[in-house]
Coordinates of C-alpha atoms in Angstrom, one line a residue:
M238 CA 31.6 83.9 121.8
S239 CA 34.0 82.4 119.2
E240 CA 35.6 79.0 119.5
R241 CA 38.9 78.7 121.2
V242 CA 41.2 76.0 119.8
V243 CA 43.9 74.4 121.9
L244 CA 46.7 73.2 119.6
A245 CA 49.4 70.6 120.5
Y246 CA 52.3 72.8 119.4
S247 CA 55.8 71.6 118.5
G248 CA 57.4 74.8 117.2
G249 CA 58.0 73.4 113.8
L250 CA 56.6 74.5 110.4
D251 CA 53.5 72.4 110.4
T252 CA 52.1 73.4 113.8
S253 CA 53.3 77.0 113.4
V254 CA 51.3 77.4 110.2
A255 CA 48.4 75.6 111.8
I256 CA 47.9 78.6 114.2
P257 CA 46.7 81.1 111.6
Y258 CA 45.2 78.4 109.4
L259 CA 43.0 77.1 112.3
A260 CA 42.0 80.6 113.2
E261 CA 40.8 81.2 109.6
Q262 CA 39.0 77.8 109.3
T263 CA 37.2 78.1 112.7
G264 CA 36.9 81.8 113.1
G265 CA 38.3 81.3 116.6
E266 CA 41.3 82.0 118.7
V267 CA 44.2 79.5 119.1
I268 CA 46.0 78.6 122.3
A269 CA 49.4 76.8 121.6
V270 CA 50.5 74.2 124.2
A271 CA 54.1 72.9 124.0
L272 CA 55.7 70.3 126.3
D273 CA 59.3 69.8 127.1
L274 CA 59.6 66.0 127.3
G275 CA 63.4 66.0 127.2
Q276 CA 63.5 66.0 123.4
G277 CA 66.2 68.6 123.2
G278 CA 66.4 71.0 120.2
E279 CA 65.2 74.6 120.4
D280 CA 64.9 76.6 123.6
M281 CA 61.3 76.3 124.9
D282 CA 61.0 80.0 125.4
T283 CA 61.8 80.6 121.7
I284 CA 59.1 78.1 120.9
R285 CA 56.6 80.0 123.1
K286 CA 57.4 83.3 121.5
R287 CA 57.1 81.8 118.0
A288 CA 53.6 80.7 118.7
L289 CA 52.6 84.2 119.7
A290 CA 54.3 85.6 116.6
C291 CA 52.3 83.3 114.5
G292 CA 49.1 84.5 116.0
A293 CA 48.3 82.5 119.1
V294 CA 46.4 84.4 121.7
E295 CA 48.1 82.3 124.4
S296 CA 51.2 80.3 124.4
V297 CA 51.8 77.7 127.1
V298 CA 55.1 75.9 127.6
V299 CA 55.2 73.1 130.2
D300 CA 58.4 71.6 131.6
A301 CA 57.1 68.1 131.8
K302 CA 60.4 66.2 131.9
E303 CA 60.2 65.0 135.5
E304 CA 56.5 64.2 135.2
F305 CA 57.1 62.3 132.0
A306 CA 59.9 60.3 133.6
R307 CA 58.1 59.6 136.9
D308 CA 54.5 59.0 135.7
F309 CA 55.0 57.5 132.2
C310 CA 58.5 56.1 131.7
V311 CA 58.7 54.5 135.1
P312 CA 55.4 52.6 134.7
A313 CA 56.6 51.4 131.3
L314 CA 59.8 50.2 132.9
R315 CA 58.0 48.3 135.7
A316 CA 55.9 46.7 132.9
N317 CA 59.0 45.9 130.9
A318 CA 57.0 47.4 128.0
L319 CA 58.3 46.3 124.6
Y320 CA 55.7 46.3 121.9
M321 CA 56.2 43.3 119.7
D322 CA 59.0 42.4 122.1
R323 CA 61.2 45.1 120.8
Y324 CA 59.8 48.7 120.8
P325 CA 59.8 50.6 124.1
L326 CA 56.8 52.8 123.2
V327 CA 58.7 56.0 122.7
S328 CA 55.8 57.9 121.1
G329 CA 53.0 56.0 122.7
L330 CA 54.1 57.1 126.2
S331 CA 54.3 60.8 125.4
R332 CA 50.9 61.2 123.8
P333 CA 48.7 60.7 126.9
L334 CA 50.8 63.2 128.8
I335 CA 50.4 65.8 126.0
V336 CA 46.7 65.0 126.0
K337 CA 46.5 65.6 129.8
H338 CA 48.0 69.1 129.4
L339 CA 45.8 69.9 126.4
V340 CA 42.7 69.1 128.4
A341 CA 44.1 71.2 131.3
A342 CA 44.7 74.2 129.0
A343 CA 41.2 73.8 127.5
A344 CA 39.8 74.1 131.0
E345 CA 41.9 77.0 131.9
F346 CA 41.4 79.1 128.8
G347 CA 37.9 78.1 127.8
G348 CA 38.9 75.9 124.9
T349 CA 36.2 74.0 123.0
V350 CA 38.3 72.5 120.3
V351 CA 41.6 70.6 120.4
S352 CA 43.9 70.3 117.4
H353 CA 46.8 68.0 116.6
G354 CA 49.1 67.6 113.6
C355 CA 48.7 63.9 113.0
T356 CA 47.8 62.4 109.7
G357 CA 45.1 59.8 109.1
K358 CA 47.7 57.1 108.5
G359 CA 49.4 56.7 111.9
N360 CA 48.8 55.7 115.4
D361 CA 49.1 59.1 117.0
Q362 CA 45.7 60.3 115.9
V363 CA 44.2 57.5 117.8
R364 CA 46.3 58.1 120.9
F365 CA 45.4 61.8 121.0
E366 CA 41.7 61.3 120.4
A367 CA 41.1 58.3 122.5
G368 CA 42.8 60.1 125.4
L369 CA 40.7 63.2 124.8
S370 CA 37.6 61.1 124.7
A371 CA 38.5 59.6 128.1
L372 CA 39.5 62.9 129.8
N373 CA 36.9 65.3 128.2
P374 CA 34.6 63.9 125.6
E375 CA 32.9 67.3 125.1
L376 CA 36.0 68.7 123.3
K377 CA 35.8 68.7 119.5
V378 CA 38.9 67.6 117.5
I379 CA 40.4 69.1 114.4
A380 CA 43.4 67.4 112.7
P381 CA 44.3 69.7 109.7
A382 CA 46.6 67.2 108.0
R383 CA 43.8 64.6 108.1
D384 CA 40.6 66.5 108.1
Y385 CA 41.6 69.3 105.6
A386 CA 44.1 67.3 103.5
W387 CA 46.7 69.8 104.7
T388 CA 50.1 68.9 103.1
R389 CA 53.5 70.2 103.7
D390 CA 53.6 71.9 100.3
K391 CA 50.4 73.8 101.3
A392 CA 52.0 74.7 104.7
I393 CA 55.1 76.2 103.0
A394 CA 53.0 78.2 100.6
F395 CA 50.8 79.4 103.3
A396 CA 53.8 80.5 105.5
E397 CA 55.4 82.4 102.6
E398 CA 52.1 84.1 101.6
R399 CA 51.7 85.5 105.1
G400 CA 55.3 86.1 106.0
L401 CA 55.2 83.9 109.1
P402 CA 58.4 84.0 111.2
I403 CA 59.4 80.3 110.6
E404 CA 61.9 78.3 108.6
V405 CA 60.4 77.0 105.4
S406 CA 63.5 75.2 103.9
A407 CA 63.4 71.7 102.5
K408 CA 62.3 69.1 104.9
S409 CA 64.5 66.4 106.3
P410 CA 63.9 63.2 104.4
Y411 CA 62.9 61.6 107.7
S412 CA 59.9 61.9 110.0
I413 CA 61.4 62.1 113.5
D414 CA 59.7 62.0 117.0
Q415 CA 61.9 62.1 120.1
N416 CA 61.7 62.5 123.8
L417 CA 63.5 61.4 127.0
W418 CA 62.5 57.7 126.4
G419 CA 63.9 57.5 122.9
R420 CA 63.8 58.6 119.3
A421 CA 61.7 57.3 116.4
V422 CA 62.8 57.7 112.7
E423 CA 60.7 56.8 109.6
T424 CA 59.9 57.6 106.0
G425 CA 62.4 58.5 103.3
F426 CA 64.5 55.7 101.9
L427 CA 63.6 53.7 105.0
E428 CA 60.2 52.9 103.4
D429 CA 62.1 50.4 101.2
I430 CA 62.5 47.7 103.9
W431 CA 65.5 46.2 102.1
N432 CA 67.5 49.4 102.6
G433 CA 69.7 49.4 105.6
P434 CA 69.9 52.4 108.0
I435 CA 72.8 54.8 107.5
E436 CA 74.8 56.2 110.3
D437 CA 73.6 59.8 109.6
L438 CA 70.1 59.1 110.8
Y439 CA 71.2 58.3 114.3
D440 CA 71.5 61.0 117.0
Y441 CA 71.0 59.4 120.5
T442 CA 73.5 56.6 119.9
A443 CA 77.1 56.3 118.7
D444 CA 78.2 53.7 116.2
P445 CA 78.4 50.5 118.2
A446 CA 81.1 49.1 115.8
Q447 CA 83.6 51.7 116.8
P448 CA 86.2 50.5 119.4
R449 CA 85.9 52.0 122.9
E450 CA 86.3 51.0 126.5
A451 CA 83.3 49.4 128.1
D452 CA 81.2 51.3 130.7
E453 CA 80.0 49.5 133.9
V454 CA 77.1 50.9 135.8
V455 CA 75.1 49.8 138.9
V456 CA 71.4 50.6 138.9
T457 CA 69.6 50.6 142.2
F458 CA 65.8 49.8 142.2
R459 CA 63.2 50.2 145.0
A460 CA 59.9 48.5 144.3
G461 CA 60.7 48.4 140.6
V462 CA 61.6 52.1 140.4
P463 CA 65.2 53.1 139.6
V464 CA 66.4 55.4 142.4
A465 CA 70.2 55.5 142.0
L466 CA 73.2 55.0 139.6
D467 CA 76.5 53.9 141.0
G468 CA 75.2 54.6 144.5
R469 CA 74.2 58.2 143.7
A470 CA 70.5 58.9 144.6
L471 CA 68.8 60.5 141.5
T472 CA 65.3 61.2 140.3
P473 CA 63.9 59.0 137.5
F474 CA 64.4 61.8 135.0
Q475 CA 68.1 62.2 136.1
I476 CA 68.6 58.4 135.8
I477 CA 67.1 58.2 132.4
D478 CA 68.9 61.2 131.1
E479 CA 72.3 59.9 132.3
M480 CA 71.6 56.4 131.0
N481 CA 70.8 57.9 127.6
K482 CA 74.2 59.5 127.5
R483 CA 76.2 56.5 128.9
A484 CA 74.3 53.7 127.1
G485 CA 74.0 55.9 123.9
A486 CA 77.8 56.4 123.9
Q487 CA 78.1 52.7 123.7
G488 CA 75.6 52.3 120.8
V489 CA 73.0 50.6 123.0
G490 CA 69.3 50.7 122.0
R491 CA 69.3 50.7 118.2
I492 CA 66.2 49.0 116.8
D493 CA 65.2 48.5 113.2
M494 CA 61.9 46.8 112.8
V495 CA 58.7 46.3 110.8
E496 CA 55.8 46.8 113.2
D497 CA 52.1 46.3 113.1
R498 CA 50.4 49.7 113.3
L499 CA 47.0 50.1 114.9
V500 CA 45.4 51.4 111.7
G501 CA 46.1 48.0 110.1
I502 CA 49.2 48.5 108.0
K503 CA 52.8 47.5 108.6
S504 CA 55.5 50.2 108.8
R505 CA 59.2 50.2 109.0
E506 CA 60.6 52.1 112.0
V507 CA 64.1 52.8 113.3
Y508 CA 64.4 53.6 117.0
E509 CA 67.1 54.7 119.4
A510 CA 66.3 54.1 123.0
P511 CA 69.5 53.6 125.0
A512 CA 68.2 54.3 128.5
A513 CA 65.0 52.4 127.9
I514 CA 66.7 49.2 126.6
A515 CA 69.4 49.3 129.3
L516 CA 67.1 49.9 132.2
I517 CA 64.5 47.3 131.0
A518 CA 67.3 44.7 130.8
A519 CA 68.3 45.6 134.4
H520 CA 64.8 45.6 135.7
M521 CA 63.9 42.3 134.1
E522 CA 66.9 40.6 135.6
L523 CA 66.0 41.9 139.1
E524 CA 62.6 40.5 138.7
N525 CA 64.2 37.2 137.8
V526 CA 65.9 37.3 141.2
T527 CA 63.0 38.6 143.4
V528 CA 59.6 37.5 141.8
E529 CA 58.2 34.0 142.5
R530 CA 57.9 31.8 139.4
D531 CA 54.1 31.7 138.8
L532 CA 53.8 35.4 139.5
A533 CA 56.6 36.1 137.1
R534 CA 55.1 33.9 134.4
F535 CA 51.7 35.6 134.7
K536 CA 53.3 39.1 134.8
R537 CA 54.9 38.5 131.4
S538 CA 51.5 38.2 129.8
V539 CA 50.3 41.3 131.7
D540 CA 53.4 43.2 130.5
Q541 CA 52.6 42.3 126.9
R542 CA 49.0 43.4 127.2
W543 CA 50.0 46.6 129.0
G544 CA 52.4 47.5 126.1
E545 CA 49.7 46.8 123.5
L546 CA 47.2 49.0 125.3
V547 CA 49.6 51.9 125.5
Y548 CA 50.6 51.4 121.8
D549 CA 46.9 51.4 120.9
G550 CA 46.2 54.7 122.6
L551 CA 44.4 53.3 125.6
W552 CA 46.4 54.7 128.4
F553 CA 43.3 56.1 130.0
S554 CA 41.3 52.9 130.0
P555 CA 39.7 50.6 132.7
L556 CA 41.8 47.6 131.7
K557 CA 45.1 49.5 131.9
D558 CA 44.1 50.9 135.3
S559 CA 43.6 47.4 136.5
L560 CA 46.8 46.1 135.0
D561 CA 48.6 49.1 136.7
A562 CA 47.3 47.9 140.1
F563 CA 48.5 44.4 139.4
I564 CA 52.0 45.6 138.3
V565 CA 52.4 47.8 141.4
D566 CA 51.6 44.9 143.6
A567 CA 53.9 42.6 141.7
Q568 CA 56.8 45.1 142.3
K569 CA 56.7 45.0 146.1
H570 CA 59.9 43.0 146.3
V571 CA 61.7 44.2 143.2
S572 CA 64.4 46.1 145.1
G573 CA 68.1 45.7 144.9
E574 CA 71.1 46.4 142.6
V575 CA 71.9 45.3 139.1
R576 CA 75.3 45.7 137.5
L577 CA 75.4 46.3 133.7
T578 CA 78.2 46.3 131.2
L579 CA 77.5 48.7 128.4
H580 CA 79.6 48.0 125.3
A581 CA 79.4 47.4 121.6
G582 CA 75.7 48.1 121.3
T583 CA 74.7 45.8 124.2
A584 CA 73.7 46.2 127.8
V585 CA 74.7 42.9 129.6
V586 CA 73.8 42.1 133.2
T587 CA 76.9 40.9 135.0
G588 CA 75.7 41.1 138.7
R589 CA 72.6 41.3 140.8
R590 CA 71.9 41.4 144.5
S591 CA 68.9 42.0 146.7
D592 CA 67.7 41.6 150.3
A593 CA 64.5 40.2 148.8
S594 CA 66.3 37.7 146.6
L595 CA 64.7 34.2 146.2
Y596 CA 68.0 32.8 145.0
S597 CA 69.6 30.5 147.6
Y598 CA 73.2 29.6 147.1
D599 CA 72.8 26.6 149.4
L600 CA 70.1 25.2 147.2
A601 CA 71.7 26.1 143.9
T602 CA 75.3 25.0 144.5
Y603 CA 76.6 21.6 143.2
D604 CA 79.5 21.8 145.6
T605 CA 79.8 20.8 149.3
G606 CA 77.1 22.4 151.4
D607 CA 74.3 21.6 148.9
T608 CA 71.1 21.5 150.9
F609 CA 68.9 20.4 148.0
D610 CA 67.5 16.9 148.8
Q611 CA 67.9 15.2 145.5
S612 CA 66.3 12.0 146.8
L613 CA 62.9 13.8 146.5
A614 CA 63.4 14.4 142.8
K615 CA 62.7 10.9 141.5
G616 CA 59.1 10.8 142.9
F617 CA 58.5 14.4 141.8
V618 CA 59.5 13.6 138.3
E619 CA 57.3 10.5 138.2
L620 CA 54.2 12.4 139.4
W621 CA 54.9 15.4 137.1
S622 CA 55.1 13.0 134.1
L623 CA 52.1 10.9 135.1
P624 CA 49.5 12.8 133.0
S625 CA 51.6 12.6 129.9
K626 CA 52.3 8.9 130.5
I627 CA 48.6 8.1 130.9
A628 CA 47.8 10.1 127.7
A629 CA 50.5 8.3 125.8
R630 CA 49.2 4.9 126.8
R631 CA 45.7 5.9 125.6
D632 CA 47.0 7.2 122.3
R633 CA 48.9 3.9 121.6
A634 CA 45.9 1.9 122.6
Q635 CA 43.6 3.8 120.2
G636 CA 46.2 4.2 117.4

């Protein structure tokens, strides 16, 4: 029996050409798997039919928007996941979900090989293949762009020679990846890190410098999960989708950074993540209100490590599983409402309330009714400072 190759299919030139190319290289049949992750663009049924027209024996399209929001974006939100304190893991979150469905398709259709369109220079090859190793290590992997030095020029020539039903016009100067959680733009003139981004490369966000009225929104959380906007109960997907529109209209979520890639190089990336940035700001503030100090301090280190693991392609790893369990427990009391003002490229928290709040007005106020016993402070400060005082005396004596 011939090999069956399960291809992560986007509907674009590179993966469309990969269908007959992989069939020729392996002598096998190709099953195309495409996921709707809220990226917009072409109709998914059009993409399904294109894969068949290019020679796939099966073409699977999965509406994974709700799953992506619930099982991937929400955990990232609860972890306040910002790689290098800025990047909300737009691509890193989508790859393990794609891998999950590739493995499922391989099981359903008897696939023995999985293929993806990643190069040997980026993070995504690691994310795909580390995920595949965790979920089904028996599957072989082919990455045409990396393994066969398959370039775009070759892809265009191949498509023209075989009359494939796909667009082969000049490529955009940018490499773009987008989904519900955000949009990533790189290459082209952005590779000179002195060049500033131009307005034309943005799509999810309006120019934050343009004058407009501010937008105020109240986000309701239950155990760290967003469940409503302005009192309207919504699914995580609906909340993220609406916040992309509202925060994006205010220019919220633009990020221009040089980041450390897993493969050892630095790269310049421009991101748009309006919902992610706004919701993380709201969630972090609700944690400030409801999470005890030492737990909050420790969770910040967990959040950082969680983001690094996901960025590094280790979604399906024992450490991440354990960190997930910690984060879920730490979110028990993260319920309440946060008011955000979205304006001029910023998402600013202006109000917060929670039945699980640790904030006490009577303890915090400086006015009449203050219940904080300040007479206890003098002794506390003396004892807190004692180790430093003893060490200072020693240093002076030995100096």
